[in-house]
PDB file of C-alpha atoms in Angstrom:
ATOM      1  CA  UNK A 148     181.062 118.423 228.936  1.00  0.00           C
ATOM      2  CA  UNK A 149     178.620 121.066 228.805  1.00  0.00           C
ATOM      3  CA  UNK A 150     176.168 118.539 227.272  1.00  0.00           C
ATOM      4  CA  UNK A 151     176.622 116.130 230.099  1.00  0.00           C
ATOM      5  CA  UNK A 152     175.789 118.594 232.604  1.00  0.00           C
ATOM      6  CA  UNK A 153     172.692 119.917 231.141  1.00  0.00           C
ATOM      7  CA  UNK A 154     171.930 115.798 230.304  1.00  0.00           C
ATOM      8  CA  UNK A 155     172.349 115.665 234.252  1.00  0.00           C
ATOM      9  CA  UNK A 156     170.743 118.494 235.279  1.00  0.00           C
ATOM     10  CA  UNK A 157     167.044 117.037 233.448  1.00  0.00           C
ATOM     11  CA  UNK A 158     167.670 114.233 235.378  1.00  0.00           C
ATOM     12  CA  UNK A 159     167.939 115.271 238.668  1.00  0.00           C
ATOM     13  CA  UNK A 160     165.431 117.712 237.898  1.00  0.00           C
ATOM     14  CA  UNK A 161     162.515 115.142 236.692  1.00  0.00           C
ATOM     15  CA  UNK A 162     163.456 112.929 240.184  1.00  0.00           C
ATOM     16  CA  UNK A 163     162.532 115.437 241.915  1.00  0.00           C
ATOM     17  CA  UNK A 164     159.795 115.806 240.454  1.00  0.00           C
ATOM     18  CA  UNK A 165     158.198 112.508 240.285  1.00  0.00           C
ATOM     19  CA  UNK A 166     159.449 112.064 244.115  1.00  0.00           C
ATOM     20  CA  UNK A 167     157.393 115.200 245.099  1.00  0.00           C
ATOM     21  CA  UNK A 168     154.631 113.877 242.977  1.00  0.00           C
ATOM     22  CA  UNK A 169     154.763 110.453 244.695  1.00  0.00           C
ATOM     23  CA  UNK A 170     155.478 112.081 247.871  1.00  0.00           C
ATOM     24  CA  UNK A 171     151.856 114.391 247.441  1.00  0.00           C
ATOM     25  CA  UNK A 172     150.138 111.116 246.361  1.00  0.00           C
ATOM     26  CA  UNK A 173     151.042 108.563 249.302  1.00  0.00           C
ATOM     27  CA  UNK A 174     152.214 110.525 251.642  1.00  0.00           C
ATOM     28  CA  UNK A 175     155.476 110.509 253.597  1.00  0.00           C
ATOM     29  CA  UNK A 176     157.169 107.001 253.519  1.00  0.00           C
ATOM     30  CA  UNK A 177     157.154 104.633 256.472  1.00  0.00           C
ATOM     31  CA  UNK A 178     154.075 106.512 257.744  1.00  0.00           C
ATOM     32  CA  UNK A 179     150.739 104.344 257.993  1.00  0.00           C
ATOM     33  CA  UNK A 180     147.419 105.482 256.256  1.00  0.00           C
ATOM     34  CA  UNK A 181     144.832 106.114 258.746  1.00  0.00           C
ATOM     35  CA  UNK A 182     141.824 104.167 258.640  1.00  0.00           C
ATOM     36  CA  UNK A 183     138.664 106.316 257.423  1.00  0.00           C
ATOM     37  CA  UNK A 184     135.758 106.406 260.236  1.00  0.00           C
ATOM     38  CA  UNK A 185     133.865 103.822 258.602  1.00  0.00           C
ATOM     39  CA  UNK A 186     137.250 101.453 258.679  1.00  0.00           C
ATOM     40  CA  UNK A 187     137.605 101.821 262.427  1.00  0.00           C
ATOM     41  CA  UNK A 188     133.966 101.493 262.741  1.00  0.00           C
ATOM     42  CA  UNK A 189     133.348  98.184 260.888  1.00  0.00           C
ATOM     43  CA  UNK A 190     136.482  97.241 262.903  1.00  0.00           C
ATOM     44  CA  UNK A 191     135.305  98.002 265.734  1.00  0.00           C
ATOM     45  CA  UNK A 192     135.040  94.837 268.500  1.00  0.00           C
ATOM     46  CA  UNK A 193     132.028  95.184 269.974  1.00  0.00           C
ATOM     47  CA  UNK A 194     132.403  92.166 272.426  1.00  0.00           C
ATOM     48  CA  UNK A 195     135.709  93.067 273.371  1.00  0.00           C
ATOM     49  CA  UNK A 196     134.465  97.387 273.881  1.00  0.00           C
ATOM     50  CA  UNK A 197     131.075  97.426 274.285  1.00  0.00           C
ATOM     51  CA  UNK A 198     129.899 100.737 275.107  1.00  0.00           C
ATOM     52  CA  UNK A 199     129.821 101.123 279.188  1.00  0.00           C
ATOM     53  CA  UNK A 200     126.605 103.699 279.522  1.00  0.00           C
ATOM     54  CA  UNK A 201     123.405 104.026 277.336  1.00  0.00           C
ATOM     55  CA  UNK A 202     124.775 107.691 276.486  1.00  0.00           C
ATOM     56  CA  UNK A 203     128.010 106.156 275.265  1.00  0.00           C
ATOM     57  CA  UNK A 204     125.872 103.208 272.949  1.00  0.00           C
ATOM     58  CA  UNK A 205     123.772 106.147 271.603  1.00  0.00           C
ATOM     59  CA  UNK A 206     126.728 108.469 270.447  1.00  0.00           C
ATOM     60  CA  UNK A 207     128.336 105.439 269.054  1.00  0.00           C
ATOM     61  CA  UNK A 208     125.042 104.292 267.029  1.00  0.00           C
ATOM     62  CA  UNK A 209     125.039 108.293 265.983  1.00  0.00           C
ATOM     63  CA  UNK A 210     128.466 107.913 264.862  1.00  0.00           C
ATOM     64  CA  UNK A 211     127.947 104.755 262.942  1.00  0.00           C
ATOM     65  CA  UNK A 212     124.255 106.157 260.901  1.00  0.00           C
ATOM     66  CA  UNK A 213     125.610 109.440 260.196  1.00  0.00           C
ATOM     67  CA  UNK A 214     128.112 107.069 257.774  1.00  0.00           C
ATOM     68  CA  UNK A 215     125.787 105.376 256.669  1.00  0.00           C
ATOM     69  CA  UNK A 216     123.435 108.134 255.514  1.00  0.00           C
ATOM     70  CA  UNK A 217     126.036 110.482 254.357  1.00  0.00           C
ATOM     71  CA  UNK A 218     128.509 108.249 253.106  1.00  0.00           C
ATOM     72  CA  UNK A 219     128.721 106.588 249.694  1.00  0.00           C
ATOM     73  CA  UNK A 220     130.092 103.299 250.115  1.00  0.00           C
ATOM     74  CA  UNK A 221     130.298 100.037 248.837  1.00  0.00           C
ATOM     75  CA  UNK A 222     127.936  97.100 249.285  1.00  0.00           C
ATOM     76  CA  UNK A 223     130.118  95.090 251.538  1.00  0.00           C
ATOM     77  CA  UNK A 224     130.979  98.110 253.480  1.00  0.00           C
ATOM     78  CA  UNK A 225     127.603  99.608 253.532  1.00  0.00           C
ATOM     79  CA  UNK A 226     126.334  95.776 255.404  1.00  0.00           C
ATOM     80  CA  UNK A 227     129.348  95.645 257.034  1.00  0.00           C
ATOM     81  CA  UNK A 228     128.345  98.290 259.003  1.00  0.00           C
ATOM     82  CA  UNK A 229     124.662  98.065 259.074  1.00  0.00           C
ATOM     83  CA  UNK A 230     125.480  94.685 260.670  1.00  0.00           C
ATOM     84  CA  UNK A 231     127.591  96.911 263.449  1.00  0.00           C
ATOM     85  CA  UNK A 232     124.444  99.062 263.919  1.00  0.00           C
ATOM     86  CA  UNK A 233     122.077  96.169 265.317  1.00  0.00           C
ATOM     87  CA  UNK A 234     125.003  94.348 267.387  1.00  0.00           C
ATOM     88  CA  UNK A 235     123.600  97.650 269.266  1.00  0.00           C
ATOM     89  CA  UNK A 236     120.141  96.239 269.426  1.00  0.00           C
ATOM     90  CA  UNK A 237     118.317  94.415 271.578  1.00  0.00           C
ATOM     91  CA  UNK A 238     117.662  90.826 271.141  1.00  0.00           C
ATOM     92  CA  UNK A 239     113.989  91.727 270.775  1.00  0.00           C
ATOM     93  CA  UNK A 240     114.410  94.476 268.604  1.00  0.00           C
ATOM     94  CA  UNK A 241     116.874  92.423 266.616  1.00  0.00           C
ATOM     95  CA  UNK A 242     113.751  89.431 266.139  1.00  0.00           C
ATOM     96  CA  UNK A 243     111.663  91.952 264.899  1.00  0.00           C
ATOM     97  CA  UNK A 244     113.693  93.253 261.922  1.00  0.00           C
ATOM     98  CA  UNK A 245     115.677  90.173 260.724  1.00  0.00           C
ATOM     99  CA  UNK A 246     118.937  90.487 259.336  1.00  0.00           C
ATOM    100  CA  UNK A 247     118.108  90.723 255.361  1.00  0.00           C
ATOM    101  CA  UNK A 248     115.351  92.814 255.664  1.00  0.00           C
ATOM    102  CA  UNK A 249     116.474  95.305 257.607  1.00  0.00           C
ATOM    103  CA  UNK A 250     119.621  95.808 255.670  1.00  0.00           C
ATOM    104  CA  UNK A 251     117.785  96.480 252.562  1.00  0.00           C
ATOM    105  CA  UNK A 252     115.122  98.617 254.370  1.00  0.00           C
ATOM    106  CA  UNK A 253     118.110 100.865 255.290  1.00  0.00           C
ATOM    107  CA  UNK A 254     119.930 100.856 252.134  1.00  0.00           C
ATOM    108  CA  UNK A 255     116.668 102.051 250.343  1.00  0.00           C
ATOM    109  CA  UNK A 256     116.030 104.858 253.127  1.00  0.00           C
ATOM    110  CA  UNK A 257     119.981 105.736 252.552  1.00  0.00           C
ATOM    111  CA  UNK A 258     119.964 105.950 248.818  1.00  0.00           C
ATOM    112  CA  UNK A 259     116.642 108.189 249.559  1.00  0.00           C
ATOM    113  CA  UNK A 260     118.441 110.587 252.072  1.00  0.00           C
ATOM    114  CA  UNK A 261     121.124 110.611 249.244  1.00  0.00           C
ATOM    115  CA  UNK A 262     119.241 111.460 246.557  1.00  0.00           C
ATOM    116  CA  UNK A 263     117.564 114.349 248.141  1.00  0.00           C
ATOM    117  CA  UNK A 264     120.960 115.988 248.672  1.00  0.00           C
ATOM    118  CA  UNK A 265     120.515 115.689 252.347  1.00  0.00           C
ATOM    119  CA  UNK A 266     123.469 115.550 254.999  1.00  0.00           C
ATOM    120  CA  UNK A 267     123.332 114.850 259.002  1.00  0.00           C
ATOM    121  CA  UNK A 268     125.852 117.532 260.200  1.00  0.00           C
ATOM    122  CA  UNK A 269     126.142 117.403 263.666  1.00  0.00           C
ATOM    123  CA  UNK A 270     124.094 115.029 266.381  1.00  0.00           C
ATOM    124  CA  UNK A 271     123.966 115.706 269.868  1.00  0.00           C
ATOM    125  CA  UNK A 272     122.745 113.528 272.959  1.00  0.00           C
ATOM    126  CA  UNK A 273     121.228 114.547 276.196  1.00  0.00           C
ATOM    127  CA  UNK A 274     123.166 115.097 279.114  1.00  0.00           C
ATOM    128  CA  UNK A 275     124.423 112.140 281.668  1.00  0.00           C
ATOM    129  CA  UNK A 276     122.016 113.966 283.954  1.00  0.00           C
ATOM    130  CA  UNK A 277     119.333 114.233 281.527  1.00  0.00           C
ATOM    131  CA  UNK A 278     119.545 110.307 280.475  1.00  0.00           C
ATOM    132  CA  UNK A 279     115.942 108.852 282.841  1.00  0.00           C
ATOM    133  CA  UNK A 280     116.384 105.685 284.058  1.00  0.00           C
ATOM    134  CA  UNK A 281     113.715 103.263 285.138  1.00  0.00           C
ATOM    135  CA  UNK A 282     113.156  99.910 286.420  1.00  0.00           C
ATOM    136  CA  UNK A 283     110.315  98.028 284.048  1.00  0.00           C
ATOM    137  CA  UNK A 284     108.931  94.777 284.396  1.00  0.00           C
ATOM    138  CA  UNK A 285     112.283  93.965 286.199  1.00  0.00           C
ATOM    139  CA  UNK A 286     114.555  95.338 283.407  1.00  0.00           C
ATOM    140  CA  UNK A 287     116.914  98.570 284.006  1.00  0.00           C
ATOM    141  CA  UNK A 288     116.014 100.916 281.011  1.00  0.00           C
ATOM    142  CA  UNK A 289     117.247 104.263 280.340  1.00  0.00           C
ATOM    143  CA  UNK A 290     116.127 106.940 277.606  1.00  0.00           C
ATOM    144  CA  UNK A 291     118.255 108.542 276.198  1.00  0.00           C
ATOM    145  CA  UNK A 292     117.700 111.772 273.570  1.00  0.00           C
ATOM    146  CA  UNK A 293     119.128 112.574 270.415  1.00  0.00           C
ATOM    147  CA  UNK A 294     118.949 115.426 267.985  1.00  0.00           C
ATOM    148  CA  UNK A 295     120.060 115.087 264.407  1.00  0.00           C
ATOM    149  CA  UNK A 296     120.743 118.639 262.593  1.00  0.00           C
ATOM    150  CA  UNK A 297     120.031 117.653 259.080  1.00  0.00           C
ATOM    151  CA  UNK A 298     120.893 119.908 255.720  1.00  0.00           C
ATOM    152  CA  UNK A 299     119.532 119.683 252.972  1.00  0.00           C
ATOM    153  CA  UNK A 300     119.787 120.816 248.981  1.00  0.00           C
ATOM    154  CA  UNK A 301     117.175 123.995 249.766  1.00  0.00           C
ATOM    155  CA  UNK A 302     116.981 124.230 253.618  1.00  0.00           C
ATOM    156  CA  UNK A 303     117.970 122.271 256.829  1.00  0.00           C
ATOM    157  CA  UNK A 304     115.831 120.788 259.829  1.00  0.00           C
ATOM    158  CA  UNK A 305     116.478 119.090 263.482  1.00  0.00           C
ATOM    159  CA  UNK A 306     115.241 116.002 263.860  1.00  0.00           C
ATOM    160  CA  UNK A 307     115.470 113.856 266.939  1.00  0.00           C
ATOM    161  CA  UNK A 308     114.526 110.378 268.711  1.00  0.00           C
ATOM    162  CA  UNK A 309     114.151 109.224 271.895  1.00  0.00           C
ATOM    163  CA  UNK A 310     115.972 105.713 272.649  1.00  0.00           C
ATOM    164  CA  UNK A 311     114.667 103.089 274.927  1.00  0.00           C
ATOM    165  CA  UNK A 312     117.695 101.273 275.888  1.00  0.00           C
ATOM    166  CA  UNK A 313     117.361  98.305 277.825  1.00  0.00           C
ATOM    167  CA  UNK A 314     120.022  96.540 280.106  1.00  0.00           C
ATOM    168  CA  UNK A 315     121.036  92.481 278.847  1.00  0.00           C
ATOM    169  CA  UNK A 316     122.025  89.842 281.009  1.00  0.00           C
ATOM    170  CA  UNK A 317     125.929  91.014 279.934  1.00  0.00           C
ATOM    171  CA  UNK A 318     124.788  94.428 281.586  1.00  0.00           C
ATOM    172  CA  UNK A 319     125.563  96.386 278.538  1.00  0.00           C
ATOM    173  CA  UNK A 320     123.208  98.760 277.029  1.00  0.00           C
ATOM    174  CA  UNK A 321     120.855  97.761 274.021  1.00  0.00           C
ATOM    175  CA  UNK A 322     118.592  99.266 271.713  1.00  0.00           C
ATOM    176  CA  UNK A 323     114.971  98.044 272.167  1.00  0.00           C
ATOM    177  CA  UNK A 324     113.286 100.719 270.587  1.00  0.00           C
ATOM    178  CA  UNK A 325     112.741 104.522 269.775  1.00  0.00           C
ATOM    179  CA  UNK A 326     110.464 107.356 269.529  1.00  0.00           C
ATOM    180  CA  UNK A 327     110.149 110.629 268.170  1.00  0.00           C
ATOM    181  CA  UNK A 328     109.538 113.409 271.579  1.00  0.00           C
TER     182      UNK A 328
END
């Protein structure tokens, strides 16, 4: 008898152990994995929720590159959301960097950033009140400023860009273009 009970006693004992083990693993049952940011980003239906102000197309383009630079991810994740990035671009902008090219351009400039042990941490956009808008050659544009604090293996830097967004025949805000201020 006492042999049964000590016999039962391992038992239980290693059940609840491999349930806490499976339990720290996947997490509680029933209960849905969240997808990562890149996930909801590639996922993301831009024709369905574009972005209603340039601001809002800007911090959304931020959200997407800071992935893509600090992130290491697969291939088909990696043009997955590359090919996100420049359904934020102009139709102009878009003819000047075609579709294989500029993927590769920015996987190169990635794996660069990488290397170097660099990081964006934070980005932050102008103010509504601070975004200029103009009227040119009959197009509404807006410009819209970004700063980009960047570490790096031995020191750390701001970087930013001006963006020269430009209003399509959908009215939602594109990416023609940037500068550095």
């Amino acid at each position: 008898m006492k042999k049964l009970r000590g016999v039962i006693i391992i038992v239980v004992c290693a059940a609840l152990c491999i349930g806490y083990y499976l339990y720290l693993s996947y997490g509680p049952a029933g209960k849905e994995k969240q997808p990562t940011e890149v996930e909801q980003l590639i996922g993301k239906d831009l024709d369905k929720s574009y972005p209603t102000t340039p601001r809002e197309a800007i911090k959304l383009y931020n959200r997407m590159i800071i992935c893509l630079y600090n992130e290491k991810l697969e291939e088909e994740d990696f043009q997955s959301l590359v090919l996100q990035v420049r359904k934020l671009f102009d139709e102009e902008l878009i003819t000047k960097n075609p579709e294989d090219a500029y993927v590769q351009t920015f996987e190169v400039e990635a794996k660069a950033f990488q290397k170097d042990k660099k990081k964006i941490i934070s980005s932050t956009l102008s103010t509504s009140k601070e975004v200029v808008y103009e009227t040119i050659n009959e197009f509404e544009c807006a410009y819209v400023e970004s700063s980009y604090y960047i570490k790096g293996k031995n020191d750390s830097e701001r970087a930013g860009q001006t963006y020269i967004m430009r209003k399509d025949d959908q009215g939602r805000w594109k990416i023609l273009g940037y500068y550095k201020p």
